[in-house]
Coordinates of C-alpha atoms in Angstrom, one line a residue:
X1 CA 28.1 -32.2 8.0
X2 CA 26.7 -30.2 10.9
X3 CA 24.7 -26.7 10.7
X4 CA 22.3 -25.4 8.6
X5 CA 22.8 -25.9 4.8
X6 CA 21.7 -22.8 2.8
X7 CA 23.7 -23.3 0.0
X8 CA 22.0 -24.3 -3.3
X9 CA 18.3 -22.9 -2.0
X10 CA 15.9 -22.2 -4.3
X11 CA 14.8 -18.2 -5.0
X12 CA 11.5 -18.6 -5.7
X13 CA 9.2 -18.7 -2.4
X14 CA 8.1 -21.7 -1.9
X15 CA 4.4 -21.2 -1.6
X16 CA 4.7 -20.4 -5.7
X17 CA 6.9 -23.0 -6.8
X18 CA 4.5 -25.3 -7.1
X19 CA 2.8 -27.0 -10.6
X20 CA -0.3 -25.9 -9.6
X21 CA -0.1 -22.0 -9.6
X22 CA -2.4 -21.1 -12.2
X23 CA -1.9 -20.0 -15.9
X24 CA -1.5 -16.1 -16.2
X25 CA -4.4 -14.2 -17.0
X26 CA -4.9 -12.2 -20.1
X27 CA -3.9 -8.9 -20.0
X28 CA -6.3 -6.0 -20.9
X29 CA -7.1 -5.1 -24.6
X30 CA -8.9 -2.0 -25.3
X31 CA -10.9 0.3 -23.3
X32 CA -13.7 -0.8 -21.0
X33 CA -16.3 0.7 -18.7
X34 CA -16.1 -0.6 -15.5
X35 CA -18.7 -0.2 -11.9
X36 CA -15.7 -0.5 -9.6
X37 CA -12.4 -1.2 -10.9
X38 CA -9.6 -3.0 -8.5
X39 CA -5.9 -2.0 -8.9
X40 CA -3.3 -4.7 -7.2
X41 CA -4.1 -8.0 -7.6
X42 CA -2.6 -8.9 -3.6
X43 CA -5.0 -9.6 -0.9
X44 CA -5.8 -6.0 -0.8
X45 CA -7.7 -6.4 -3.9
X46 CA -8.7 -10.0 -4.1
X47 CA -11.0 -9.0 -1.0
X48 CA -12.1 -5.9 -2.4
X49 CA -13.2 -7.5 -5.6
X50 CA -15.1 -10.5 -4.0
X51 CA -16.7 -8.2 -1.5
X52 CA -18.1 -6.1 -3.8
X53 CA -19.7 -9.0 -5.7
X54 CA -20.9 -10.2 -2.8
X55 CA -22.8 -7.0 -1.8
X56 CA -24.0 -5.8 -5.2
X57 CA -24.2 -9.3 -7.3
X58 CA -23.9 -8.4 -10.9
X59 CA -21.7 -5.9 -10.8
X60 CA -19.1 -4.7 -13.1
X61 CA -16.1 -5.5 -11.4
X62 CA -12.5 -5.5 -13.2
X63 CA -9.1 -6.0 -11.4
X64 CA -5.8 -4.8 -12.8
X65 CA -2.4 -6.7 -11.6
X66 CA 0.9 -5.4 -13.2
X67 CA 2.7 -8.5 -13.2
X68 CA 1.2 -11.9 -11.4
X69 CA -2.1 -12.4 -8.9
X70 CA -0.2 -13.1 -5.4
X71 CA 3.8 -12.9 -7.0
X72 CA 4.8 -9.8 -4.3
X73 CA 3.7 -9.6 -0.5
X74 CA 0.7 -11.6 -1.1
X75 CA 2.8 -15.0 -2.1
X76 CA 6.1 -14.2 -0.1
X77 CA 4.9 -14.0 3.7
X78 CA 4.8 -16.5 6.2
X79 CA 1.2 -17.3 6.2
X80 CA 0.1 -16.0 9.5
X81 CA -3.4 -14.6 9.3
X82 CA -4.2 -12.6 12.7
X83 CA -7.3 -11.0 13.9
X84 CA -5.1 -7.7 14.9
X85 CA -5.7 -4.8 12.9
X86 CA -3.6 -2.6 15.0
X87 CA -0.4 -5.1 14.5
X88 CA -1.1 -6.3 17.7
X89 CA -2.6 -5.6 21.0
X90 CA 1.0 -3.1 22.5
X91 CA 0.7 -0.9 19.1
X92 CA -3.1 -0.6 19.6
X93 CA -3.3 0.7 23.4
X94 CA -0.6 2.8 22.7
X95 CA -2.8 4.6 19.7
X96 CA -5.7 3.9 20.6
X97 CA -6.5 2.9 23.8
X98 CA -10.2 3.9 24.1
X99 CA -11.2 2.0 20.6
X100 CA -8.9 -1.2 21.2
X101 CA -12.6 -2.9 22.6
X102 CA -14.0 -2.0 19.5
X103 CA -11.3 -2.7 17.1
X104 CA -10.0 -6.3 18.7
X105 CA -13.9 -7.1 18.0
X106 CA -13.9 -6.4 14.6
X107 CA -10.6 -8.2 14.5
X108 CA -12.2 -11.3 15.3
X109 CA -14.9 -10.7 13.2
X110 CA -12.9 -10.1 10.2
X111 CA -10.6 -13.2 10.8
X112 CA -14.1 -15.3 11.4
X113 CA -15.1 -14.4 8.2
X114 CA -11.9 -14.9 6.2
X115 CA -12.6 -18.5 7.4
X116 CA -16.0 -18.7 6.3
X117 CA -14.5 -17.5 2.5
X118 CA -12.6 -20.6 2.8
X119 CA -15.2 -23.0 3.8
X120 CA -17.7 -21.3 1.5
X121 CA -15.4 -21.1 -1.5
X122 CA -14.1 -24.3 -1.2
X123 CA -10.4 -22.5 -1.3
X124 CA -7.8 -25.0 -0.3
X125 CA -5.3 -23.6 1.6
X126 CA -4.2 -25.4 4.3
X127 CA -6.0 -23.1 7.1
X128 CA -5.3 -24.0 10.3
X129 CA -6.7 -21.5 13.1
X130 CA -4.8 -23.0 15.9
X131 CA -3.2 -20.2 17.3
X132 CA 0.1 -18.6 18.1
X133 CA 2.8 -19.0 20.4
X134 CA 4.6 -15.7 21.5
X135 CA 8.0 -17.0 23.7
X136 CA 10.5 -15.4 25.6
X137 CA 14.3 -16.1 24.6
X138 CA 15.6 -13.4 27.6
X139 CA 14.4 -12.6 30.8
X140 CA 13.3 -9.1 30.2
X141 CA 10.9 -10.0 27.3
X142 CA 9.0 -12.0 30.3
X143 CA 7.8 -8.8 31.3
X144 CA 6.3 -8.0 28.0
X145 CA 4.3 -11.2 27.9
X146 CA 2.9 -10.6 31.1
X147 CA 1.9 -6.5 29.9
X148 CA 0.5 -8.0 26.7
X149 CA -1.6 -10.9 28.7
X150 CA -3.1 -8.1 31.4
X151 CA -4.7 -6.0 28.3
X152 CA -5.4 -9.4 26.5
X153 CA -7.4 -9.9 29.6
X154 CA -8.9 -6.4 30.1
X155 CA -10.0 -7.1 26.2
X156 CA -11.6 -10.4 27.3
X157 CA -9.6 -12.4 24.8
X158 CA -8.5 -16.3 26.4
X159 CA -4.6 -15.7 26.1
X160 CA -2.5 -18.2 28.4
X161 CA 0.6 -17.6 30.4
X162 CA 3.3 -20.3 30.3
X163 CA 6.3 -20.6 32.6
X164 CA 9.6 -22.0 30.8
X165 CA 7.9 -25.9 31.3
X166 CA 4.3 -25.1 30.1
X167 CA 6.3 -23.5 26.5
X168 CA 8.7 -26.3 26.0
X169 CA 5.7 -28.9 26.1
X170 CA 4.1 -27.1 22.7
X171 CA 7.4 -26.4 20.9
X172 CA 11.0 -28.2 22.4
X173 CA 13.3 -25.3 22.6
X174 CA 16.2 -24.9 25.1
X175 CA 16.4 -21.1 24.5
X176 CA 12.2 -20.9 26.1
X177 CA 11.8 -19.0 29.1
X178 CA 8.2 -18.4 28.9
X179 CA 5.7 -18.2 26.6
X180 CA 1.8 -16.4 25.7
X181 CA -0.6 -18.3 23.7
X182 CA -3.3 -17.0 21.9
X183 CA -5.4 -20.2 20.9
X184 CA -8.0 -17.9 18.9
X185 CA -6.8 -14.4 17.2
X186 CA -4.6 -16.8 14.7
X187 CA -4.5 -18.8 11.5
X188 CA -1.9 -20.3 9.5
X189 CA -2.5 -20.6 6.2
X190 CA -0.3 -21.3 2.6
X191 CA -1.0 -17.5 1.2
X192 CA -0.3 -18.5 -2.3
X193 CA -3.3 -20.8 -2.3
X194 CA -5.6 -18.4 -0.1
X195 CA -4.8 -15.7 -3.4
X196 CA -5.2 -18.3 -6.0
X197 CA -8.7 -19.1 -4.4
X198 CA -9.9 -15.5 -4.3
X199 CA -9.2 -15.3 -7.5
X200 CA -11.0 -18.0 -8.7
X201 CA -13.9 -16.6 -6.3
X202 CA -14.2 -13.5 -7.9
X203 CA -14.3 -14.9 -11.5
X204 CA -17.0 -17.3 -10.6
X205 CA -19.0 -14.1 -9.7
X206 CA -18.5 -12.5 -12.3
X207 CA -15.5 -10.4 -12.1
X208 CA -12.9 -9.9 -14.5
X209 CA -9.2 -10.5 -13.5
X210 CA -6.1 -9.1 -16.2
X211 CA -2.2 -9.6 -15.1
X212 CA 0.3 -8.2 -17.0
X213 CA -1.5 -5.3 -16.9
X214 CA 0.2 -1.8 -15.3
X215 CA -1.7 1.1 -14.7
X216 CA 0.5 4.4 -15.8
X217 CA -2.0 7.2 -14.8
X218 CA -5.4 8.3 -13.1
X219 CA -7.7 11.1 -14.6
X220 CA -10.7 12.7 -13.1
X221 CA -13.2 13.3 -15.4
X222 CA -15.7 14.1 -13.0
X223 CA -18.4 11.3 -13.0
X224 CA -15.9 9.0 -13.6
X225 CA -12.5 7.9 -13.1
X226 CA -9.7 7.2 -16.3
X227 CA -7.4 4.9 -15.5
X228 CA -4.6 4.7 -17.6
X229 CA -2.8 1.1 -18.4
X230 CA -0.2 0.3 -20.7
X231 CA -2.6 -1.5 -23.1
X232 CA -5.9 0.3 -22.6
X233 CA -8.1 2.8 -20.9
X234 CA -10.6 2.0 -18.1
X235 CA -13.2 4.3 -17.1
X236 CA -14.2 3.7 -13.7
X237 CA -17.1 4.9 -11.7
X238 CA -15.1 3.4 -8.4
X239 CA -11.2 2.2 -7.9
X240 CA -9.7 0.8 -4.8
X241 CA -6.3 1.1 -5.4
X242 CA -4.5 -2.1 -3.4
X243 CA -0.9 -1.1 -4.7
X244 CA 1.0 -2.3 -1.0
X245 CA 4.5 -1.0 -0.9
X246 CA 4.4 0.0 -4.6
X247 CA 4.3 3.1 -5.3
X248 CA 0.6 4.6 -5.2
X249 CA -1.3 6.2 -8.8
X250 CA -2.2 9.1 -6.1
X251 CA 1.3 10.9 -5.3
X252 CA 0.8 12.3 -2.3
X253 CA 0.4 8.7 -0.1
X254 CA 4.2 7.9 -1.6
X255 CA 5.3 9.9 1.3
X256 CA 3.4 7.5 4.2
X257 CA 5.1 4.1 3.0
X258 CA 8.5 3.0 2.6
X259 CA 9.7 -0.9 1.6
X260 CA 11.1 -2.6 4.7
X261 CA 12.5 -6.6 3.3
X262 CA 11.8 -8.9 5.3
X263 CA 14.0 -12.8 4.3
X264 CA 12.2 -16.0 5.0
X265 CA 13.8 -19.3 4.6
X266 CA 12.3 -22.9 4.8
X267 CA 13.4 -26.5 5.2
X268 CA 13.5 -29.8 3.2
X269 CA 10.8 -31.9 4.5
X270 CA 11.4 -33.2 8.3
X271 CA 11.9 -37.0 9.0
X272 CA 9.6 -38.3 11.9
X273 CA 12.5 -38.5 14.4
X274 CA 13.2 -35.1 13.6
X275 CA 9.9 -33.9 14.5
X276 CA 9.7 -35.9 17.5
X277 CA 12.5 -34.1 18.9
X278 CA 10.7 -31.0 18.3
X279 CA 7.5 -31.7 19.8
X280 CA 5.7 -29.4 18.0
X281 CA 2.6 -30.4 16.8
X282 CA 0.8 -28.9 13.4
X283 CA -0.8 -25.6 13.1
X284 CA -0.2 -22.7 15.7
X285 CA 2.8 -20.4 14.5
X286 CA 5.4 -18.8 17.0
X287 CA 7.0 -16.1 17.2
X288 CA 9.9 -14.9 19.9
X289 CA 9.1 -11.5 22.0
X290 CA 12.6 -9.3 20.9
X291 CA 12.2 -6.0 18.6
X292 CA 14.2 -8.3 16.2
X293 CA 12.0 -10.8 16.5
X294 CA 11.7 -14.3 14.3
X295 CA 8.6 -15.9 13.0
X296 CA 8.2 -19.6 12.3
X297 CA 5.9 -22.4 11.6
X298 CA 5.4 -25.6 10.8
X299 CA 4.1 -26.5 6.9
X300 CA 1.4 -29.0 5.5
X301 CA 4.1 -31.0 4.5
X302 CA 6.7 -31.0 7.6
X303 CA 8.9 -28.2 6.6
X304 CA 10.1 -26.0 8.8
X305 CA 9.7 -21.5 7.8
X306 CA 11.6 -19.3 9.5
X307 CA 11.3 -15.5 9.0
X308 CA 12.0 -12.1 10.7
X309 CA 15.0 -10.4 12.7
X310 CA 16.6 -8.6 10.0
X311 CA 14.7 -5.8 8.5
X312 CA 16.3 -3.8 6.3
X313 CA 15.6 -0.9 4.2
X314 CA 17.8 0.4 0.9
X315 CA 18.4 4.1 0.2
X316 CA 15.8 5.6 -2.4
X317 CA 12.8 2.9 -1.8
X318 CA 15.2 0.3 -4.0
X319 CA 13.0 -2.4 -4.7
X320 CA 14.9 -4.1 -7.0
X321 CA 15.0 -7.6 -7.5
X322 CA 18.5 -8.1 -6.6
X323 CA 17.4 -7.1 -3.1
X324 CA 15.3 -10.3 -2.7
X325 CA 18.2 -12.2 -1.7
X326 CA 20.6 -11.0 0.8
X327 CA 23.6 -13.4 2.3
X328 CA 24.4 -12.8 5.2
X329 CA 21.3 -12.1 6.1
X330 CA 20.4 -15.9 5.7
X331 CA 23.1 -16.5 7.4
X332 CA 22.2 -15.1 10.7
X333 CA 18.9 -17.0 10.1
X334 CA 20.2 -20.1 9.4
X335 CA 22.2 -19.7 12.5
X336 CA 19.9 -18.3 15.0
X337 CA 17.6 -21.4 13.2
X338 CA 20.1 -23.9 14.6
X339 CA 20.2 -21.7 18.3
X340 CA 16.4 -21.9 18.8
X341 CA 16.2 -26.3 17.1
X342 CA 19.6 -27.8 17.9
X343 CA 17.6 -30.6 16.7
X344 CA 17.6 -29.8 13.2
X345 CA 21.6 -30.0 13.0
X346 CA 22.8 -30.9 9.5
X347 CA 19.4 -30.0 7.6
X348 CA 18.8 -28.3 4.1
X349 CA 17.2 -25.1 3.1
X350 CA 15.3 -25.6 -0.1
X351 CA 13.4 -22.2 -0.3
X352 CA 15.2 -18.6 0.6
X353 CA 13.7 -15.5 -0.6
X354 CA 12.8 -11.4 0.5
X355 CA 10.4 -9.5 0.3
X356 CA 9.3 -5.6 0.8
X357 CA 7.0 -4.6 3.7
X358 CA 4.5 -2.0 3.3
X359 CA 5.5 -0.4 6.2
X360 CA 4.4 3.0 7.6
X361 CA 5.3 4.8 10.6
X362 CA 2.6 3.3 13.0
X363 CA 2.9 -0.2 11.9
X364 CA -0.7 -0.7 11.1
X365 CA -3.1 0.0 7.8
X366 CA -4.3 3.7 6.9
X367 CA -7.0 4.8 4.7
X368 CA -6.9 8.0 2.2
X369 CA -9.7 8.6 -0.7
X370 CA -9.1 11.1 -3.7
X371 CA -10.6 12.3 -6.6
X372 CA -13.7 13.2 -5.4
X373 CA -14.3 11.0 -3.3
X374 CA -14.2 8.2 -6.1
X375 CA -11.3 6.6 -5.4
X376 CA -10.1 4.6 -2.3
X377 CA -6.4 3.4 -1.4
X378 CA -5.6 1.3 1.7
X379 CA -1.9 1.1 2.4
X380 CA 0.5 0.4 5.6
X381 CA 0.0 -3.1 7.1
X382 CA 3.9 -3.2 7.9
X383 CA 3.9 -6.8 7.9
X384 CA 0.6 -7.9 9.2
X385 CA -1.7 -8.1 6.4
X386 CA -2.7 -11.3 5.2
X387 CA -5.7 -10.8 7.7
X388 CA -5.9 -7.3 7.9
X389 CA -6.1 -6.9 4.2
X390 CA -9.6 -8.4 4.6
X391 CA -10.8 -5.9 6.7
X392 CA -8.6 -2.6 4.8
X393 CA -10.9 -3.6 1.4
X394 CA -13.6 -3.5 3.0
X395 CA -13.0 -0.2 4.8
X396 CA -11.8 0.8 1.4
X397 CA -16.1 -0.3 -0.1
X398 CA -17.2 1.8 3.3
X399 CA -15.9 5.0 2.2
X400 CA -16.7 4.5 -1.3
X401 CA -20.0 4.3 -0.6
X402 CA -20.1 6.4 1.4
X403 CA -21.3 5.1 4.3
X404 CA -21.0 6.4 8.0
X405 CA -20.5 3.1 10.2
X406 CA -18.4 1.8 13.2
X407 CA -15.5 1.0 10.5
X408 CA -15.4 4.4 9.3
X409 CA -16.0 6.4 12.5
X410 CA -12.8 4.8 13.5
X411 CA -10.2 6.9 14.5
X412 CA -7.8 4.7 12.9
X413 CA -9.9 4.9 9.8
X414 CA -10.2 9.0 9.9
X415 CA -6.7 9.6 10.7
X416 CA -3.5 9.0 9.1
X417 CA 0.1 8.1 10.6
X418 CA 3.4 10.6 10.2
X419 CA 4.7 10.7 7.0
X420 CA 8.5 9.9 6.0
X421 CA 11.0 12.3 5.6
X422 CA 12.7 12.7 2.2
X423 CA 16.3 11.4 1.2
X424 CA 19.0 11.0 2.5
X425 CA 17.2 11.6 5.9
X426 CA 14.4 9.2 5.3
X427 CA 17.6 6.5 5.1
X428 CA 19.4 8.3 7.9
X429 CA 16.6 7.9 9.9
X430 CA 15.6 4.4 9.8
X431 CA 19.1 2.9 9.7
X432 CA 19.8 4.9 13.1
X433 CA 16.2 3.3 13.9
X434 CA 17.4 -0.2 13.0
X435 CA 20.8 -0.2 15.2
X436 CA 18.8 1.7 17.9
X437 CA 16.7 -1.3 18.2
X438 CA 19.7 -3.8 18.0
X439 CA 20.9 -2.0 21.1
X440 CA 17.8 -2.0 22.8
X441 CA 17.5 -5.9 22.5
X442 CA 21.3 -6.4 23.5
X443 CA 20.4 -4.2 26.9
X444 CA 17.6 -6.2 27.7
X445 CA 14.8 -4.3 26.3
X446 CA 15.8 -0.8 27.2
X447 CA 15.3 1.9 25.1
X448 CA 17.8 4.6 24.4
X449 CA 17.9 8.3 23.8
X450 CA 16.8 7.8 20.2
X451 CA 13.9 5.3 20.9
X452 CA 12.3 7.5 23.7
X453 CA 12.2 10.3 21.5
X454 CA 10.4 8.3 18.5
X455 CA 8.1 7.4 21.4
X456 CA 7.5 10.7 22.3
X457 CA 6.7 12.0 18.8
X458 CA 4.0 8.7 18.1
X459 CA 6.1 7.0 15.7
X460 CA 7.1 4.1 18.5
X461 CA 9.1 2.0 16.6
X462 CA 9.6 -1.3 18.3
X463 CA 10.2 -3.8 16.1

């Protein structure tokens, strides 16, 4: 039977439906007094946990999850880890053009470090810092490449430009025009395992890890922080609140954040003459160069992911679970699957799942502290955060601290994007955002009425 089978796929993502994801932690019991306490047990907090081990061995360290280490963002993405912290090198230039020197190098430094975690932590994840493919699938995003490869350049960073031939020979597409490769600013990774592994990091320093465990409340008491859980009381001297999309302890950062979901789907496991057809060998991901753009990769064990286009937002922040499927949505992967690999006619997705982006309104991590400076929050990454996340915890240790450095005399770090507009307008206004960018992809990249002004006012959706 020809196409691409999604019936009968599997809801939980396949980077957790595995035997080997951990038992669940104990939740708290009681009340404790804590050094620095961690709330969000994603990648926000894994990092800020094990960092702050790292720097003041000995430490009382404690990290809160409400419901599993890794089970949200964290274990649902597509296991690209980049060096950008500015979701990549357009958004940054546009924002800031006179720190992008500065911020691509800390980019790489950050990402160079998330590999030495690995190697030093012994964390088995499958990571693979081979690169990524960007390709064009219409002759106007050709143009973009060649924008993106100039400042690539100007930032001294080895990208490649490919003409249609050069692109085909790394991944067999018909639909290739063109293509940018990066052989250096990316890693692919399985996220699940990267989480898992932090995890078992942080204990092994000493830190204490509770799931199950929500936290209903913050208190300032002035020397210390209470933080309210539904099973006990922590008193904090420091908190680095990692919450992602969810929404944050301090009220007044609900406004900068809104869930964008974001559907993945991935293969059975690829016969050899089925990857010989592609010609695409292990490691560097790819993604196409639209504003509905896709994002794919091979796995450690032949499958085939494929994420992106769709991005879709429900009135109110819904975040329900019933969200984390959507048909047709799958649908127009499976088929636009199918358009990019004719080669994988008649196989079977085994894994199809959603889930919510943090996504804020310049597509790339912002920083806020409260309570006297005690506690930290780090929110925003829109998408891009398996590396970045790294790099947000330990901005988030920075300003704890206190300390003035070239992370915190970023602008990005001092400043904060434009916050959302209540309902029904916050919906209003990204739906009209979403078809705005539909258009602008069917008219070969040009922006309409609507686009220019968001451009105009900083937001700059474009993608």
């Amino acid at each position: 039977m020809s196409g691409i089978h999604v019936e009968g796929a599997s809801s939980t993502p396949y980077w957790l439906d595995t035997p080997d994801r951990p038992a669940p932690r104990p939740a708290l019991v009681g009340d404790v007094d804590v050094d620095l306490l961690v709330i969000g047990g994603g990648f926000t907090g894994l990092w800020a946990a094990l960092l702050a081990l790292e720097e003041q061995p000995g430490a009382d360290v404690v990290l809160l999850e409400g419901h599993r280490i890794g089970w949200a963002a964290t274990g649902r993405n597509g296991g690209f880890c980049a060096a950008s912290l500015t979701h990549g090198l357009a958004n940054g230039v546009e924002r800031w053009p006179d720190e992008m020197p500065l911020l691509t190098r800390l980019g790489q430094e950050n990402l160079d470090a998330i590999e030495d975690a690995v190697r030093r932590y012994g964390i088995d994840c499958a990571f693979d810092r081979a690169g990524e493919l960007d390709v064009a699938v219409e002759p106007w995003q050709l143009d973009g490449l060649r924008e993106d490869h100039e400042v690539a350049t100007s930032l001294g960073l080895r990208h490649r430009l490919l003409d249609a031939a050069q692109t085909r020979a790394l991944a067999d597409s018909p639909t290739y025009l063109g293509g940018l490769y990066d052989p250096d600013g990316v890693a692919t990774l399985d996220p699940a395992r990267l989480a898992w592994g932090l995890a078992d990091a942080v204990e092994r320093l000493g830190g204490r890890l509770h799931e199950q465990t929500r936290v209903t409340g913050l208190l300032d008491l002035g020397d210390v922080v209470a933080v309210r859980t539904t099973s006990g009381t922590v008193r904090a001297r420091r908190v680095v609140l990692g919450t992602n999309v969810f929404p944050s302890p301090v009220r007044r950062l609900r406004q900068y954040v809104v869930p964008v979901w974001d559907h993945v789907l991935v293969t059975e496991p690829l016969g050899a003459d089925v990857l010989d057809a592609l010609s695409w060998p292990r490691g560097y991901g790819i993604g196409d160069a639209g504003n509905q753009f896709h994002y794919y990769r091979r796995t450690a064990d032949d499958r085939l992911l494929w994420g992106g286009y769709d991005a879709l937002y429900y009135f109110g922040n819904d975040m329900s679970g019933r969200r984390a499927r959507n048909a047709r949505t799958e649908r127009v992967l499976a088929d636009h699957l199918l358009q990019t690999f004719p080669q994988l006619d008649g196989v079977r997705i085994t894994h199809a799942w959603g889930g919510a982006i943090d996504t804020c309104s310049r597509f790339s991590a912002f920083w806020a502290t409260s309570h006297g400076g005690r506690v930290a929050a780090v929110n925003g990454y829109t998408g891009l955060g398996v590396g970045a996340t790294r790099f947000g915890a330990q901005v988030c240790l920075d300003l704890l601290a206190g300390r003035e450095n070239e992370r915190t005399s970023l602008e990005m770090v001092r400043s904060k994007p434009i916050p959302f507009p209540p309902e029904p307008f916050r919906w209003a206004g990204i739906e009209l955002t979403r078809r705005a960018i539909a258009r602008a992809d069917r008219r070969q990249g040009r922006r309409g009425v609507w686009l220019k002004a968001l451009d105009k006012a900083g937001l700059g959706f474009d993608s």
